[in-house]
CSV table of C-alpha atoms and ligand atoms in Angstrom, one decimal:
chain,number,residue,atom,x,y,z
A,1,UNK,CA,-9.1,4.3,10.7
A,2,UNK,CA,-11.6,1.9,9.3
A,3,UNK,CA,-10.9,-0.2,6.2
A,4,UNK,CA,-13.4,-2.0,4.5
A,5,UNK,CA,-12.4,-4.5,1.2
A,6,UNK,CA,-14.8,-5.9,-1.1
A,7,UNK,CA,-13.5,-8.6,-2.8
A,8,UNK,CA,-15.1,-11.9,-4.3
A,9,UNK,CA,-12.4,-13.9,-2.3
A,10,UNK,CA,-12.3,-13.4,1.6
A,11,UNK,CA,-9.9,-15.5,2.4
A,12,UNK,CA,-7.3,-14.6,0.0
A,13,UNK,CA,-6.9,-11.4,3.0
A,14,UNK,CA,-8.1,-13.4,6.3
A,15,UNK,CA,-5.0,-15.0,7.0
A,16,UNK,CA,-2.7,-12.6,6.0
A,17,UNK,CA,-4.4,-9.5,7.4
A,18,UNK,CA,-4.0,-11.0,10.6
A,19,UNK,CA,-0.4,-11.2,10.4
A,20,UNK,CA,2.6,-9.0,11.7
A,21,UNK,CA,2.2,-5.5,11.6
A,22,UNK,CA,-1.4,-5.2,10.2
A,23,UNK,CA,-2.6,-7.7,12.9
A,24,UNK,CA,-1.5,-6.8,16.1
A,25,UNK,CA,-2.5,-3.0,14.6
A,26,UNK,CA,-6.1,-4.5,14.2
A,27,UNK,CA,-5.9,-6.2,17.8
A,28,UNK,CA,-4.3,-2.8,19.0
A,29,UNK,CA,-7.5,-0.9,17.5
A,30,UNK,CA,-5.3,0.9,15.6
A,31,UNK,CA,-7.4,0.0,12.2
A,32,UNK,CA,-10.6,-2.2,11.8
A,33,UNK,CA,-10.7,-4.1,9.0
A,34,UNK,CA,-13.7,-5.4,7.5
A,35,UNK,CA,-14.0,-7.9,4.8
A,36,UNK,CA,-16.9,-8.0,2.4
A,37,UNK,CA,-18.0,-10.9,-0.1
A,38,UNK,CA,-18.8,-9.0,-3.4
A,39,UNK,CA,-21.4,-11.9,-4.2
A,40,UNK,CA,-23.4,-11.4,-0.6
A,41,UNK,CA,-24.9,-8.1,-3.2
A,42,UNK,CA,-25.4,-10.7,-6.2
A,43,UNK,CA,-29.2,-11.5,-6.0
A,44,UNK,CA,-29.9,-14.0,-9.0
A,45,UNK,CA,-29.9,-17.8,-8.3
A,46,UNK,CA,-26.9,-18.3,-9.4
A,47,UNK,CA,-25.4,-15.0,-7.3
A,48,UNK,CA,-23.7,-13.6,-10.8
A,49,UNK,CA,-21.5,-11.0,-10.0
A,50,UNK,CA,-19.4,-11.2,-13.5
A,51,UNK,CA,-20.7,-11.7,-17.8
A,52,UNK,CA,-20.1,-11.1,-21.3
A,53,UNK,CA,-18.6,-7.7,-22.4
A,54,UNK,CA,-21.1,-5.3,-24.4
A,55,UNK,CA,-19.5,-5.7,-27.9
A,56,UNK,CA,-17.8,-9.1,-27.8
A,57,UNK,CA,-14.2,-10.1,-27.0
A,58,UNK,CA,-12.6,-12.5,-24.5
A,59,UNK,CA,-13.2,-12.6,-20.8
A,60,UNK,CA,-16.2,-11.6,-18.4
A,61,UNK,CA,-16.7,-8.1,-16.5
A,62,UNK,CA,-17.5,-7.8,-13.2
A,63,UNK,CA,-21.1,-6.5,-13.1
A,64,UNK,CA,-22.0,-3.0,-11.7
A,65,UNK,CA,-25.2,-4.2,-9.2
A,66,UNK,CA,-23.6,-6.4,-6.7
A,67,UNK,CA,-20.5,-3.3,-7.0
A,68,UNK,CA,-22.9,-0.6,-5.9
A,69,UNK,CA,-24.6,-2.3,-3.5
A,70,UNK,CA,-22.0,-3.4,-2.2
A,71,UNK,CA,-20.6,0.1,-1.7
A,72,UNK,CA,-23.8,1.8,-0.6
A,73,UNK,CA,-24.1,-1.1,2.5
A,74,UNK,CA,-20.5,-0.5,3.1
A,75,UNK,CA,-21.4,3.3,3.7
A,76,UNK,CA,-24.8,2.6,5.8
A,77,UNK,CA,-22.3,0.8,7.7
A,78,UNK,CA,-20.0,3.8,8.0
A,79,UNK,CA,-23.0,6.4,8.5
A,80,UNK,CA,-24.5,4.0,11.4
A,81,UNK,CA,-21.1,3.3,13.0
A,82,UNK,CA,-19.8,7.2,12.8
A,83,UNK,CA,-22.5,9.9,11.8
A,84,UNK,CA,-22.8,10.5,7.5
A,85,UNK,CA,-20.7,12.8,7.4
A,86,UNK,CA,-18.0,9.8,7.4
A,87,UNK,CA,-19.8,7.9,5.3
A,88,UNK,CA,-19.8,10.7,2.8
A,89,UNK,CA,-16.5,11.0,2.9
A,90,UNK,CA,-15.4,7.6,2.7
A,91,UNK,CA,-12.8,7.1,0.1
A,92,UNK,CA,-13.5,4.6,-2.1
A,93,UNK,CA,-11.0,2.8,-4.1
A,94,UNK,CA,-10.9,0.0,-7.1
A,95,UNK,CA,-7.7,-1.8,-7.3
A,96,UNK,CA,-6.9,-2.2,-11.1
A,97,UNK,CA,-3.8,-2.3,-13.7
A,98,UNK,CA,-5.1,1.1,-15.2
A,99,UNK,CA,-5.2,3.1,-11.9
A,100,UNK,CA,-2.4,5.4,-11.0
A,101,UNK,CA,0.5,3.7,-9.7
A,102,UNK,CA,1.1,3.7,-5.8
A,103,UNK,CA,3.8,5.5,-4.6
A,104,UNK,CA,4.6,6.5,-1.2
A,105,UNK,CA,3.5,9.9,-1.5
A,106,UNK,CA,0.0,8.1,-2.2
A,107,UNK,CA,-0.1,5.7,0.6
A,108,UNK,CA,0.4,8.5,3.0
A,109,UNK,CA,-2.3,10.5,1.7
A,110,UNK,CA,-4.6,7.3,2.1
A,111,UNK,CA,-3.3,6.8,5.2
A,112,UNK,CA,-5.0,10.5,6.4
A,113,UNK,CA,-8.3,9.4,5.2
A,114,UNK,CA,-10.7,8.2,7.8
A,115,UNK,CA,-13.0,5.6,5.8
A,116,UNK,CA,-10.6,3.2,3.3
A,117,UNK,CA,-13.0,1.2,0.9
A,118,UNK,CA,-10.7,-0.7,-1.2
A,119,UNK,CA,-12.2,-2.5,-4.2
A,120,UNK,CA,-10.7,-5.7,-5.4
A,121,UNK,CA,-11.2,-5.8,-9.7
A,122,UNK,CA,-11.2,-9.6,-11.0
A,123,UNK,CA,-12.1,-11.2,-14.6
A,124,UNK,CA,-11.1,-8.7,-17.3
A,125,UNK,CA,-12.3,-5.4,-16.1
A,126,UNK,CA,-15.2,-4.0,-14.0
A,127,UNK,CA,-18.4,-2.2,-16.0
A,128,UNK,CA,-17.1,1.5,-16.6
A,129,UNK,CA,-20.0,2.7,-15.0
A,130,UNK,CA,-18.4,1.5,-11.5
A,131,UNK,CA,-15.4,3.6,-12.4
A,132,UNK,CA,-17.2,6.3,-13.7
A,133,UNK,CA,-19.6,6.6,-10.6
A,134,UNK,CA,-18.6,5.0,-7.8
A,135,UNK,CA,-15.1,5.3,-7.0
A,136,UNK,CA,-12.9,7.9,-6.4
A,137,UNK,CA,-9.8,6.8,-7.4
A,138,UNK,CA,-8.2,3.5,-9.5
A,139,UNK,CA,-4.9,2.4,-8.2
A,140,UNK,CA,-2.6,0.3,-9.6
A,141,UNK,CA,0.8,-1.7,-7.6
A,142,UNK,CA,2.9,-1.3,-10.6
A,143,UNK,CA,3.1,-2.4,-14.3
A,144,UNK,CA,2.1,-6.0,-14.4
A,145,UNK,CA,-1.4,-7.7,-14.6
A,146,UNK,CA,-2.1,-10.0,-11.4
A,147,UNK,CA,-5.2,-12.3,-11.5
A,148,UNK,CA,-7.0,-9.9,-9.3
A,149,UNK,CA,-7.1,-7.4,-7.1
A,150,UNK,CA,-6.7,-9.2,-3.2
A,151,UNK,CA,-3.0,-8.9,-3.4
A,152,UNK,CA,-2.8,-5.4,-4.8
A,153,UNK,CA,-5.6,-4.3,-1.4
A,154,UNK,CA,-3.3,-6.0,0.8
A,155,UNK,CA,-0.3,-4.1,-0.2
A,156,UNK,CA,-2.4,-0.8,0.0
A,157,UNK,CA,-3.7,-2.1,3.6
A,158,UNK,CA,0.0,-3.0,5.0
A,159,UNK,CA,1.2,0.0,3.3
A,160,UNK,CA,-1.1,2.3,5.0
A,161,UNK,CA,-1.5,0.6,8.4
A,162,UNK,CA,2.3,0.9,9.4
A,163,UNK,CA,1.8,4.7,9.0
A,164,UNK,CA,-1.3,5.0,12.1
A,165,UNK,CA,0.2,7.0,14.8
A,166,UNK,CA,0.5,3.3,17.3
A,167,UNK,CA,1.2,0.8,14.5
A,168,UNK,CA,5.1,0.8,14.3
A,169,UNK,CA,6.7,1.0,17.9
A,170,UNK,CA,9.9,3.6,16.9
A,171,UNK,CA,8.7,6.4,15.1
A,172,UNK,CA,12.2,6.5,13.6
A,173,UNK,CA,12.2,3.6,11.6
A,174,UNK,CA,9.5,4.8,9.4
A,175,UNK,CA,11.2,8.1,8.4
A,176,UNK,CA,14.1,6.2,7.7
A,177,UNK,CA,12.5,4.0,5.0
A,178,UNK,CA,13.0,3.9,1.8
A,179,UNK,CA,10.8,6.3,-0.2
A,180,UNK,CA,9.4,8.0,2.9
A,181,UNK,CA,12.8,10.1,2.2
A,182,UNK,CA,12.9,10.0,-1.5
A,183,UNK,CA,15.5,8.1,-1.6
A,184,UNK,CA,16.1,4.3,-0.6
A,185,UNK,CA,17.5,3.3,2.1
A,186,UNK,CA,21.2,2.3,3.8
A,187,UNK,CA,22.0,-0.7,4.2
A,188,UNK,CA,21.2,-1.7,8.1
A,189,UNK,CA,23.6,-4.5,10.1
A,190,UNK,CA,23.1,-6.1,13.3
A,191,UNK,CA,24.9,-8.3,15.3
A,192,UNK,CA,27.6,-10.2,15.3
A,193,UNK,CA,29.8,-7.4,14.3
A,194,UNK,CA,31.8,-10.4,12.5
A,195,UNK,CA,30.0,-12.5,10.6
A,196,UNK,CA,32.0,-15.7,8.4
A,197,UNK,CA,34.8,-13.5,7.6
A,198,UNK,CA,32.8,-10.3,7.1
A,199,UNK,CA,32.5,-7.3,9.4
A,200,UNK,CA,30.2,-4.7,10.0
A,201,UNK,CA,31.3,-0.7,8.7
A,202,UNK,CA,33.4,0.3,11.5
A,203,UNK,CA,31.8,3.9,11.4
A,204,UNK,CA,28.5,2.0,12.3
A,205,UNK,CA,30.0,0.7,15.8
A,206,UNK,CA,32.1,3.8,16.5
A,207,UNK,CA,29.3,5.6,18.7
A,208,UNK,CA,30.0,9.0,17.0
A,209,UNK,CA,26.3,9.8,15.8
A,210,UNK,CA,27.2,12.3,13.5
A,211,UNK,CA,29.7,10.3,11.6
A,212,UNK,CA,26.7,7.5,11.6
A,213,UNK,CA,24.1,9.9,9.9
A,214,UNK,CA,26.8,11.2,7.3
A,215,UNK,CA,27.5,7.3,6.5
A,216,UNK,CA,24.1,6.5,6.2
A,217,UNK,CA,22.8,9.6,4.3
A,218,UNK,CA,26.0,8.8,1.4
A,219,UNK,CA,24.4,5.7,1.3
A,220,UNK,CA,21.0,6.3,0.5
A,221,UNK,CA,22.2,8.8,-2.2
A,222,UNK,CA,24.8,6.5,-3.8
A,223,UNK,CA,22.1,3.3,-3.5
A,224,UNK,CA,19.1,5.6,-5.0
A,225,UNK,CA,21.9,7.3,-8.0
A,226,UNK,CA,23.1,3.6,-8.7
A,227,UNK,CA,19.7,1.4,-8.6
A,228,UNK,CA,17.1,4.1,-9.0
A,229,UNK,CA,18.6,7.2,-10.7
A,230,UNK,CA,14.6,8.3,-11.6
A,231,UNK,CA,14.2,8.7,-7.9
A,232,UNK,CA,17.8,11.1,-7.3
A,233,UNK,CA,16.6,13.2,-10.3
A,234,UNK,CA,13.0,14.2,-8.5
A,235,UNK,CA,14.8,14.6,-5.0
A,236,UNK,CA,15.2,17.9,-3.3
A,237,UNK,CA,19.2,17.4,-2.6
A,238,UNK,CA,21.0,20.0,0.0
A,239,UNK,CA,24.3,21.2,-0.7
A,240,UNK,CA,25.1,18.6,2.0
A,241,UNK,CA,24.3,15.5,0.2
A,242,UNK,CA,25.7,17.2,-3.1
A,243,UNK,CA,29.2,17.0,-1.3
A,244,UNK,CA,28.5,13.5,0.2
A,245,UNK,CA,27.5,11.9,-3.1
A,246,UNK,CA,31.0,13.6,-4.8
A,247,UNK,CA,33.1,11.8,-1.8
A,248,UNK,CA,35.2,9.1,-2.1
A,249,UNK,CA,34.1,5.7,-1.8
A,250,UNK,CA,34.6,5.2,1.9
B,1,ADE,N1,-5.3,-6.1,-10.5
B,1,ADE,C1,-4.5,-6.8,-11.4
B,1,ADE,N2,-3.3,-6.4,-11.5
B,1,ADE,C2,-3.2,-5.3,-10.7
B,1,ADE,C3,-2.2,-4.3,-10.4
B,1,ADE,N3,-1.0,-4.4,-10.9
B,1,ADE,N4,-2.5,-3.4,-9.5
B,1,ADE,C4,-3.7,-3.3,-9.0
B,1,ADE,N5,-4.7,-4.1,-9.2
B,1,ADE,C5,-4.5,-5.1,-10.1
């Protein structure tokens, strides 16, 4: 996959990008990441890429020029790298408190798109006409306003990138996680087995696998009915975890 961000702050995602997971995915050529300066497209002295809103009010607007030619380089650069077909179908993203909010479901329909341009809003909004014509889709992280959108890409990036088939060593753990399931997940221990005074869940060092997955598939339905019971109500429950959420405590 190839992700390409466009934000007026490189190296608010440098650093981090290059961390964990997301780095050693990017040394592993798992994902490129490419990192764009919104005002290398700004062409004035001054290289503007934000001013006043049309009609007044408080804040500035990110301009649409430097936006789409930012965009259009970004898919010369996909077309010359990968044939146009790719960079027609690049996906392109703007990162804003009004997009829909990200979910998992979402990540992992990002994460089967070949071409990731992600967007990075800033100031009080982006001209309409950059949401109206150049982007495919607005995302949001969730309901609260952040100074920008670096922080929200990043979490779309890291969200995505531990999905590539190579990214995350055991398969396992990502169809464990929370949300990949629906639900969230069980609690997870590791060693010591004793710990100040308090011990690990028998059941999780008695070897009997079965008895293992019933523990930890009560506790993902208990955890999901008692912190997110929004979650249990959308999830496709067997008659299995019926019975397991009506156990006793144990
Ligand atoms: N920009 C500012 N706040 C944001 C949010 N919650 N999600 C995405 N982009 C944003």
């Amino acid at each position: 996959m190839d992700v390409h961000v466009l934000t007026l702050f490189p190296a608010m995602l440098e650093g981090p990008l290059r961390e964990s997971i997301v780095g050693r995915a990017v040394e592993n050529g798992v994902v490129r990441i490419r990192i764009h300066n919104i005002r290398d497209y700004a062409h004035d002295r001054h290289r503007t890429t934000d001013d006043y809103p049309y009609g007044g009010g408080g804040g500035m607007v990110m301009k649409p020029e430097p936006l789409f030619e930012a965009v259009e380089a970004v898919r010369s650069l996909i077309g010359e790298e990968n044939g146009r077909e790719r960079a027609e179908g690049a996906h392109v993203v703007l990162m804003t408190p009004q997009g829909e909010v990200l979910t998992q479901a979402l990540v992992e329909e990002l994460a089967s798109k070949s071409d990731l341009v992600l967007i990075c809003g800033h100031y009080e909004g982006v001209d309409e006409r950059v949401v109206e014509h150049l982007v495919d889709r607005e995302i949001s992280i969730g309901d609260y306003v952040l100074s920008g959108g670096e922080i929200p890409a990043m979490a779309v990036v890291d969200a995505v990138v531990r999905l590539l088939p190579g990214a995350v060593g055991d398969g396992q753990s990502i169809e464990d996680d929370s949300h990949s399931t629906g639900l969230i997940q069980f609690p997870q221990y590791t060693r010591p087995a004793e710990y100040r005074g308090r011990q690990v869940p028998a059941v999780l060092l008695s070897g009997n696998h079965e008895e293992v997955r019933r523990w930890r598939r009560r506790q993902s339905l208990r955890r999901t009915q008692q912190r997110r019971p929004d979650l249990l109500e959308k999830a496709d429950l067997s008659s299995e975890d019926s019975a397991l959420l009506a156990e006793q405590e144990g």
